[in-house]
Coordinates of C-alpha atoms and ligand atoms in Angstrom, one line a residue:
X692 CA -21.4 21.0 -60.0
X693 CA -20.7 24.4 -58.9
X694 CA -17.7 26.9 -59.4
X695 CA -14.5 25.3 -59.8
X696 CA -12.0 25.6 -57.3
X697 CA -9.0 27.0 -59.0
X698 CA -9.8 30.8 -58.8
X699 CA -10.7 31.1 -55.1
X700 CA -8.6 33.3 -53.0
X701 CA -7.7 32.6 -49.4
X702 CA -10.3 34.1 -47.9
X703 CA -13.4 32.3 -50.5
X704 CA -11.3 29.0 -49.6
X705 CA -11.6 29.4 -46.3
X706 CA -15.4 30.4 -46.0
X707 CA -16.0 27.3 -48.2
X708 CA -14.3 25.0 -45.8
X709 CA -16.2 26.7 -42.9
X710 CA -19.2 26.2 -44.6
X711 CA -18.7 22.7 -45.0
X712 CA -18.4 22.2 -41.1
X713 CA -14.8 21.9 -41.5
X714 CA -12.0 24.0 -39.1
X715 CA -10.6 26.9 -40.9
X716 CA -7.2 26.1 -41.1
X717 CA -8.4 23.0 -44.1
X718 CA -9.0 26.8 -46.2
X719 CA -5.7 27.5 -45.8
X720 CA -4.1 24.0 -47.2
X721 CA -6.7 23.9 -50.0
X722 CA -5.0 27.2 -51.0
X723 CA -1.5 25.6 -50.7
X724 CA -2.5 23.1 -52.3
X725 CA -3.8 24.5 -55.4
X726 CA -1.4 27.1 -55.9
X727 CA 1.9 26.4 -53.9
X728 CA 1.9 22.6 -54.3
X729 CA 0.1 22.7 -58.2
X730 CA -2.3 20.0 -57.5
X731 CA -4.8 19.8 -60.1
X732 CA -7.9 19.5 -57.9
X733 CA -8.8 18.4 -54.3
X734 CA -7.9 14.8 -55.1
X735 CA -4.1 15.5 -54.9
X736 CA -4.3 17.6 -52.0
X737 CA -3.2 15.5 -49.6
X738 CA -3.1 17.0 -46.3
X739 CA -6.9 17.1 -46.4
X740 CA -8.9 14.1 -45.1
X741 CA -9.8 11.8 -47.8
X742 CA -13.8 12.7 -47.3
X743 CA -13.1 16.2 -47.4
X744 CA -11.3 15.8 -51.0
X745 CA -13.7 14.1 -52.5
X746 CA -16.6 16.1 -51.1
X747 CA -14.6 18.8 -53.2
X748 CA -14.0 17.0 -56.0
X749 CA -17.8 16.2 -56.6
X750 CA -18.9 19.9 -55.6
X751 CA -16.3 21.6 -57.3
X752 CA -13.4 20.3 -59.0
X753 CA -10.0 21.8 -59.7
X754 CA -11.5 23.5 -62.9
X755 CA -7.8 23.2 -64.3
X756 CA -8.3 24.0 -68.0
X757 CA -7.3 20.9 -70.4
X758 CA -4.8 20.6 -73.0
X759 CA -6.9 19.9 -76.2
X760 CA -3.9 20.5 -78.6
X761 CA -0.5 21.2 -78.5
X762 CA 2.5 22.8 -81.6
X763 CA 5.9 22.8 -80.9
X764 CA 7.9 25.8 -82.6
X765 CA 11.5 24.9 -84.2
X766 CA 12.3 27.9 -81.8
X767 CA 10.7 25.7 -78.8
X768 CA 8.1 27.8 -78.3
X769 CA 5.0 25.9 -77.6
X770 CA 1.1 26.9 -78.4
X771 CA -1.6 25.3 -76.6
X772 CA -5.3 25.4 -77.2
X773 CA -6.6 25.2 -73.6
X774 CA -9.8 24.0 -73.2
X775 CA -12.4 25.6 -71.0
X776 CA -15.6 24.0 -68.7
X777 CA -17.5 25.4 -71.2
X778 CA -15.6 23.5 -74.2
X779 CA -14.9 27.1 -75.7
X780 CA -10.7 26.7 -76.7
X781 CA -8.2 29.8 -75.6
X782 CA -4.9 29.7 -76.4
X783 CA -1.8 29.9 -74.0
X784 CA 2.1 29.9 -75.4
X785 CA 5.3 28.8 -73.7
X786 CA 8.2 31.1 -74.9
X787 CA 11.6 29.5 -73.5
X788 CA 14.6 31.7 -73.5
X789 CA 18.1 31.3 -72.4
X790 CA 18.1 33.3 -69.3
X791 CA 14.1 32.5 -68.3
X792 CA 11.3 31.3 -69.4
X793 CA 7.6 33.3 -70.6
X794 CA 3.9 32.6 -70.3
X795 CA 1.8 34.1 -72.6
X796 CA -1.5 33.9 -71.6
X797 CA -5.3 35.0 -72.6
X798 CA -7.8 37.1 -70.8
X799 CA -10.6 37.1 -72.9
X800 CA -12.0 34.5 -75.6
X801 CA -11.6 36.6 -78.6
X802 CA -11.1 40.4 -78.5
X803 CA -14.0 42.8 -78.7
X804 CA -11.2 45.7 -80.4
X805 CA -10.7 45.8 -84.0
X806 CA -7.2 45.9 -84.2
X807 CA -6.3 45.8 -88.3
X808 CA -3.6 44.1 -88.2
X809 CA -4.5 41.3 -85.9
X810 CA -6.1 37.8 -86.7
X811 CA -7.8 37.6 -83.0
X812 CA -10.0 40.9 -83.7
X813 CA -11.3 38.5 -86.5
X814 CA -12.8 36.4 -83.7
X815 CA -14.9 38.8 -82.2
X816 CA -15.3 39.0 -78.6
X817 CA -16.8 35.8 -76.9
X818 CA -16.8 36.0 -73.6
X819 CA -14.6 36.9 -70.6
X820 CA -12.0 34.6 -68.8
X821 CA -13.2 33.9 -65.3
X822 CA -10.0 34.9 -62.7
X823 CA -9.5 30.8 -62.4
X824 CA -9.3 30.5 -66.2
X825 CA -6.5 33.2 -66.4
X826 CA -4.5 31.4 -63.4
X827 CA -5.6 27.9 -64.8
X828 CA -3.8 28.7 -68.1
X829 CA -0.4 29.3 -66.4
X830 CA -0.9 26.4 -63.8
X831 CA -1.6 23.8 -66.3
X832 CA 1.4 25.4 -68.3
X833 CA 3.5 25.3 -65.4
X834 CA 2.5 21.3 -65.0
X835 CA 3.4 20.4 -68.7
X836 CA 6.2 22.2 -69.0
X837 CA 7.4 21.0 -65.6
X838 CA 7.8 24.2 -64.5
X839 CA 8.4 25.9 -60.7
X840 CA 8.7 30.2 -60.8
X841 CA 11.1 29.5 -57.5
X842 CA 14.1 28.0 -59.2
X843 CA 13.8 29.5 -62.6
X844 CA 12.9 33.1 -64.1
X845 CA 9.2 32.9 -64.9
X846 CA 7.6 36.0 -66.5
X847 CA 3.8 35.9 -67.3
X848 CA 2.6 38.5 -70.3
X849 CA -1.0 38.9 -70.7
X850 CA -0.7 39.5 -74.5
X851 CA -2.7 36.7 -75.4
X852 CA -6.3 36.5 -76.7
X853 CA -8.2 39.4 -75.7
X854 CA -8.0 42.9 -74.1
X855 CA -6.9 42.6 -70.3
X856 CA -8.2 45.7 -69.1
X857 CA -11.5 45.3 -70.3
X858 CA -11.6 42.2 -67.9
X859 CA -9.7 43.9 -65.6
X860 CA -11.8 42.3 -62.0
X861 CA -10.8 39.2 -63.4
X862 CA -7.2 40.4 -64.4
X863 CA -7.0 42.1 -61.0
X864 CA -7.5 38.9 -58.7
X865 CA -5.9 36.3 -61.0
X866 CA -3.0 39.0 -60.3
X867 CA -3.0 38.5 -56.8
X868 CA -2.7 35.1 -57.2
X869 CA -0.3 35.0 -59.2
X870 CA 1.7 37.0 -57.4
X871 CA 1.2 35.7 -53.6
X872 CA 4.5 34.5 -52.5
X873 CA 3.1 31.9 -50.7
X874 CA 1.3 30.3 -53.1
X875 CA 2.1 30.8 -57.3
X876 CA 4.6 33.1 -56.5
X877 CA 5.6 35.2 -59.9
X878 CA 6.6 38.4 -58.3
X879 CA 4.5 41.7 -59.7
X880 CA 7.4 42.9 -61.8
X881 CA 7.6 39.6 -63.6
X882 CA 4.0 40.2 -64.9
X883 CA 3.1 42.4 -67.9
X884 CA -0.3 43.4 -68.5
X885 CA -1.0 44.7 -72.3
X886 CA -3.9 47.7 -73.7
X887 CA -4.8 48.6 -76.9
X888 CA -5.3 51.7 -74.8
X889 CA -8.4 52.3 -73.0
X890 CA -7.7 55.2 -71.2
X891 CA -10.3 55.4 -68.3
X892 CA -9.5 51.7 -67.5
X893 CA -5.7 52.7 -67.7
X894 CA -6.3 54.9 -64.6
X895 CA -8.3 52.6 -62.8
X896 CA -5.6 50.2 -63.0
X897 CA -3.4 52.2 -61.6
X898 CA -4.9 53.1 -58.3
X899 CA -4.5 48.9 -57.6
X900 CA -1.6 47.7 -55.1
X901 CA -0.6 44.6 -56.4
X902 CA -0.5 45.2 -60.4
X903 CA 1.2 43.5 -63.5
X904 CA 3.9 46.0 -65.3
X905 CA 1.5 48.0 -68.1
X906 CA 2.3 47.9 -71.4
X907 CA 0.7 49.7 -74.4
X908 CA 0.2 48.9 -77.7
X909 CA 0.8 52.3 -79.6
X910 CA 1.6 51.1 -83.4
X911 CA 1.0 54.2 -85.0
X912 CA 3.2 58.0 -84.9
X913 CA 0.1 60.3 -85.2
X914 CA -3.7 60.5 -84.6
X915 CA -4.9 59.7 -87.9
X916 CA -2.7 56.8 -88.4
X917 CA -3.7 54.9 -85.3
X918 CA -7.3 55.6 -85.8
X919 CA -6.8 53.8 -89.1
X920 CA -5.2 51.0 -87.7
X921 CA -6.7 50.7 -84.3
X922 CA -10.4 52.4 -84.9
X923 CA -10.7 52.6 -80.9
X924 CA -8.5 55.7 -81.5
X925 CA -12.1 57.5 -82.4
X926 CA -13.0 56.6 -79.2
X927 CA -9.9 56.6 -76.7
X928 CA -8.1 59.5 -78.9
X929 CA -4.2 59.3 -78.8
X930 CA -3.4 62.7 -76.9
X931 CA -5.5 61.6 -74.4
X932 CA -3.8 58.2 -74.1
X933 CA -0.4 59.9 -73.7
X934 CA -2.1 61.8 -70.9
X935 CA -3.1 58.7 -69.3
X936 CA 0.3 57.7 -69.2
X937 CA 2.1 60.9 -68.5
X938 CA -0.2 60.5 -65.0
X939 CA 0.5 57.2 -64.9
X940 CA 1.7 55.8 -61.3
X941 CA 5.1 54.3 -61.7
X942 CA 6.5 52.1 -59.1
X943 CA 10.1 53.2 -58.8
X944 CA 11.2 50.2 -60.3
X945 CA 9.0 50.5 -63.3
X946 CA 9.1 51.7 -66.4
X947 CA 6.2 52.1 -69.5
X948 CA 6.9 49.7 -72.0
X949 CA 5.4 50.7 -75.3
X950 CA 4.8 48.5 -78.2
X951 CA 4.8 49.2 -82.1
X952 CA 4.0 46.7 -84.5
X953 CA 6.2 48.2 -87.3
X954 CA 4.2 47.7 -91.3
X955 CA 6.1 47.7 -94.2
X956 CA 5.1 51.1 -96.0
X957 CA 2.8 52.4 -93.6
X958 CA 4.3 53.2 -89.9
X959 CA 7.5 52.2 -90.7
X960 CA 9.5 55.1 -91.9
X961 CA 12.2 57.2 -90.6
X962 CA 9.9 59.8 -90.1
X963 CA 7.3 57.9 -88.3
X964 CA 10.0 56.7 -85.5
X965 CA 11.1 60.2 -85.1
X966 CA 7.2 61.0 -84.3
X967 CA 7.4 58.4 -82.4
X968 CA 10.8 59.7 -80.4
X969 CA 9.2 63.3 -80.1
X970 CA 5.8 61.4 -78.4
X971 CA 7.5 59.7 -75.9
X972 CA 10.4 61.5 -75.1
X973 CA 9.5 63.2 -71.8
X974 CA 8.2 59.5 -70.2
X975 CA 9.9 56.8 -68.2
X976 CA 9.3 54.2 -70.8
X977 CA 10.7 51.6 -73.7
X978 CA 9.9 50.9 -76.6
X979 CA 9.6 47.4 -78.1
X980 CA 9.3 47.0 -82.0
X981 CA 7.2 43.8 -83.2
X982 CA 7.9 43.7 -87.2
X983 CA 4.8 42.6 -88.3
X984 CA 3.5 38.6 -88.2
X985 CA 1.4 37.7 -90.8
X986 CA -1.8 35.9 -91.3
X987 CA -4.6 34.9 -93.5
X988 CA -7.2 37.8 -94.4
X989 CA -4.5 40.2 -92.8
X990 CA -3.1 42.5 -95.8
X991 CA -0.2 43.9 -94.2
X992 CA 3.7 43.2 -95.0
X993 CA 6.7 42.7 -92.5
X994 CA 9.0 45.0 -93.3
X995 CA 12.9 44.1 -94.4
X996 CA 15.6 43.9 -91.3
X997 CA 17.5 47.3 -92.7
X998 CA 14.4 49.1 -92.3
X999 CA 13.4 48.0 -88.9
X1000 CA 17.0 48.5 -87.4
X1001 CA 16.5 52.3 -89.4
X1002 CA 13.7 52.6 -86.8
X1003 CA 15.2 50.9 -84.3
X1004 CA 18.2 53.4 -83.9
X1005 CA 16.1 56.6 -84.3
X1006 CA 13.8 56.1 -81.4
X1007 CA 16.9 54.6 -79.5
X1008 CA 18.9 58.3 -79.9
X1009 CA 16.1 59.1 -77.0
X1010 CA 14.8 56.2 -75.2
X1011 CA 16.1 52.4 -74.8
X1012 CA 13.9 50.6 -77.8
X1013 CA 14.7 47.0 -78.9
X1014 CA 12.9 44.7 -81.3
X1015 CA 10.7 41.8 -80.2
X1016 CA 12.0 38.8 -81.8
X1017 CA 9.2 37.0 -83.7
X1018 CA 8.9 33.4 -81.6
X1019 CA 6.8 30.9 -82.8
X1020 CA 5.5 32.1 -85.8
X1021 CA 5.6 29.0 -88.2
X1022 CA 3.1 27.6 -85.2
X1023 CA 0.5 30.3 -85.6
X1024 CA 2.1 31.4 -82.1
X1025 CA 3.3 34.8 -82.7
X1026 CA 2.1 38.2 -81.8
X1027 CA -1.4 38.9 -83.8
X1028 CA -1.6 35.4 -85.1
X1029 CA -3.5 33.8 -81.8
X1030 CA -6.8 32.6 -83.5
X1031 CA -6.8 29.1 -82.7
X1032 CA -5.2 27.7 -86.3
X1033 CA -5.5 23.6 -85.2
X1034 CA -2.5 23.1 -87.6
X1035 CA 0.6 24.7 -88.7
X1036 CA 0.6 27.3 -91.3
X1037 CA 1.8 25.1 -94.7
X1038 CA 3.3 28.1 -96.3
X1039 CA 6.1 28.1 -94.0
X1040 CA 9.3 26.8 -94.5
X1041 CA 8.3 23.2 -94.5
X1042 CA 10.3 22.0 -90.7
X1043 CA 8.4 19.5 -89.5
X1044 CA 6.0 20.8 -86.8
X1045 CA 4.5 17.7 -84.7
X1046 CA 0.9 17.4 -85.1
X1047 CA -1.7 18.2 -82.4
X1048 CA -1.0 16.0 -79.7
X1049 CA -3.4 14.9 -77.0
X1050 CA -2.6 14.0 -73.4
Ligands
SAH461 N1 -5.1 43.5 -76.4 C1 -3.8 43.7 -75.9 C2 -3.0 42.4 -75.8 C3 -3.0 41.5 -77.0 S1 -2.0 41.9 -78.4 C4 -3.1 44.8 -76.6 O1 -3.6 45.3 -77.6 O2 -2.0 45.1 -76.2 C5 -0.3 41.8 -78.0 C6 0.6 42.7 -78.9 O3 0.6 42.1 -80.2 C7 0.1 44.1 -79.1 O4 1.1 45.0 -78.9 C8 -0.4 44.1 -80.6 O5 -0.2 45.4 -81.1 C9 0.6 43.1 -81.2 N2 0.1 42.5 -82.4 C10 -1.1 42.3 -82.8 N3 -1.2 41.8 -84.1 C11 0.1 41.7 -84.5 C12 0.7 41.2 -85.7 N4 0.0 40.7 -86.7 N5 2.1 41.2 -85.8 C13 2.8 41.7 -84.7 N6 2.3 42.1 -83.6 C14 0.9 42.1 -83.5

């Protein structure tokens, strides 16, 4: 079987179609299909003539990745392990809110960058997603969770597994998918795309037309600091990643968001988010706090609520800074925690978290 499907732009569809002796307009539905109509392969495309669907479906498929396990939060977030054609598991969480719901999604099987405070790094990298597996993850969401981006808020947040911008062709087109209004249709601004900060890929990003909101993971208030906790410091440095965004090219709607996992005793001070304030002051940006979410192997501490709202209201005298409420993390679903834990962590509180369950 070759390439899946789900993945294809308009244009791929269409040449496919061509090639297959069929008129050019059967391109078209396929895309409608796939992305508009959420049909998970050629079988449920209806429009198309029953040979033509299951000519796909043999050649191709939808390439939809499968649910292989599924934890439901006591907040109602939900984590899925998402399998992929090649049986290798990403994970994918559901983050409802009051006023709209979020995606988190992967980009990369693992993480190449060392981050010291997050349980992914301890994967390693494996491989890249393919632009399919990145939209595949929020289609098959969308399906289970029943969900349609036209009559509810949906945001997508590529803060999952992995470093987006070091898959960024992939990011890039799964983008444009995303974002078409006539087929997945979450708008540009309700997609965030997160760096640990490689700076040269920061500018190439920026020079795209359609593009996620950026959003970069600073977590330290000086050089030596983040080079401690995020070693590709040594090799992006932080001046020259303020640079980066100081030249950055914001839409006039946009703003920088910037996050900052706050560690009990060692970024967390008073004086730290005053560094912090001084850094940023002069960009168009925010500043969300993530107090720390903890795993095995991981030897960082959260730090106590009067400490983080200490921080909190420093950076705020100067730009608008709020803290990221932890979602998910009895469920292994939390910022840092993504490592694809198959149970619940049993030094929680003890709620009862439903097993895995299959579909
Ligand atoms: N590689 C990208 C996206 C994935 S990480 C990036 O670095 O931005 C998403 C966010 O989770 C980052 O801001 C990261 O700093 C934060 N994070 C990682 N580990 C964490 C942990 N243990 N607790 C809280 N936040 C964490």
């Amino acid at each position: 079987m070759s390439s899946p499907l789900i993945g294809r732009d308009r244009e791929e569809l269409t040449a496919l179609l061509v090639s297959m002796g069929e008129p050019r307009y059967r391109g078209e539905q396929v895309y409608r299909g796939l992305y508009r109509d959420r049909c998970s392969g050629p079988e449920g495309i209806t429009p198309l003539p029953r040979r033509v669907r299951e000519i796909l479906e043999r050649e191709h498929g939808g390439g939809l990745p499968a649910v292989d396990a599924r934890f439901v939060s006591a907040d109602g977030t939900a984590r899925y392990l998402m399998r992929l054609d090649d049986s290798r598991l990403v994970e994918s969480v559901f983050i409802p809110d009051a006023a709209r719901d979020t995606l988190c999604i992967s980009t990369q099987v693992g993480c190449p960058v060392d981050c010291k405070f997050c349980l992914t790094a301890l994967m390693g990298l494996e491989r890249n997603l393919t632009a399919g597996e990145i939209v595949g993850q929020v289609l098959a969401l969308a399906r289970e969770q029943g969900l349609d981006s036209r009559r509810r808020q949906l945001n997508v947040v590529m803060m999952g597994m992995g470093e987006p911008l070091l898959n960024l062709e992939a990011v890039m087109k799964a983008t444009r998918l995303l974002a078409d209004p006539d087929g997945i249709a979450i708008p540009q601004r309700r997609i965030t795309v997160s760096t640990a900060g490689i700076v040269p890929k920061i500018r190439e990003y920026g020079e795209h037309d359609v593009r996620g909101k950026l959003a970069i993971s600073l977590n330290a208030s000086n050089p030596e600091q983040r080079t401690e906790l995020m070693p590709i410091t040594a090799r992006y440095g932080l001046e020259e990643l303020l640079q980066a965004c100081r030249q950055y090219p914001l839409r006039p709607w946009e703003r920088l968001t910037f996050e900052y996992v706050l560690l009990r005793g060692i970024n967390d001070s008073d004086r730290d988010a005053s560094s912090v304030l001084g850094m940023l002051a002069r960009l168009r940006c925010s500043v969300n706090l993530i107090p720390f979410n903890p795993g095995p192997g991981i030897p960082y501490e959260t730090p106590d609520a009067g400490r983080v709202e200490s921080f909190r209201s420093i950076v705020h005298r100067g730009i608008p800074c709020f803290v990221r409420k932890p979602r998910g993390r009895d469920i292994f679903a939390a910022c840092g925690q993504l490592k694809r834990t198959v149970g619940h962590d049993s030094e929680t509180d003890g709620r009862e978290v439903p097993a895995p369950s299959r579909p």
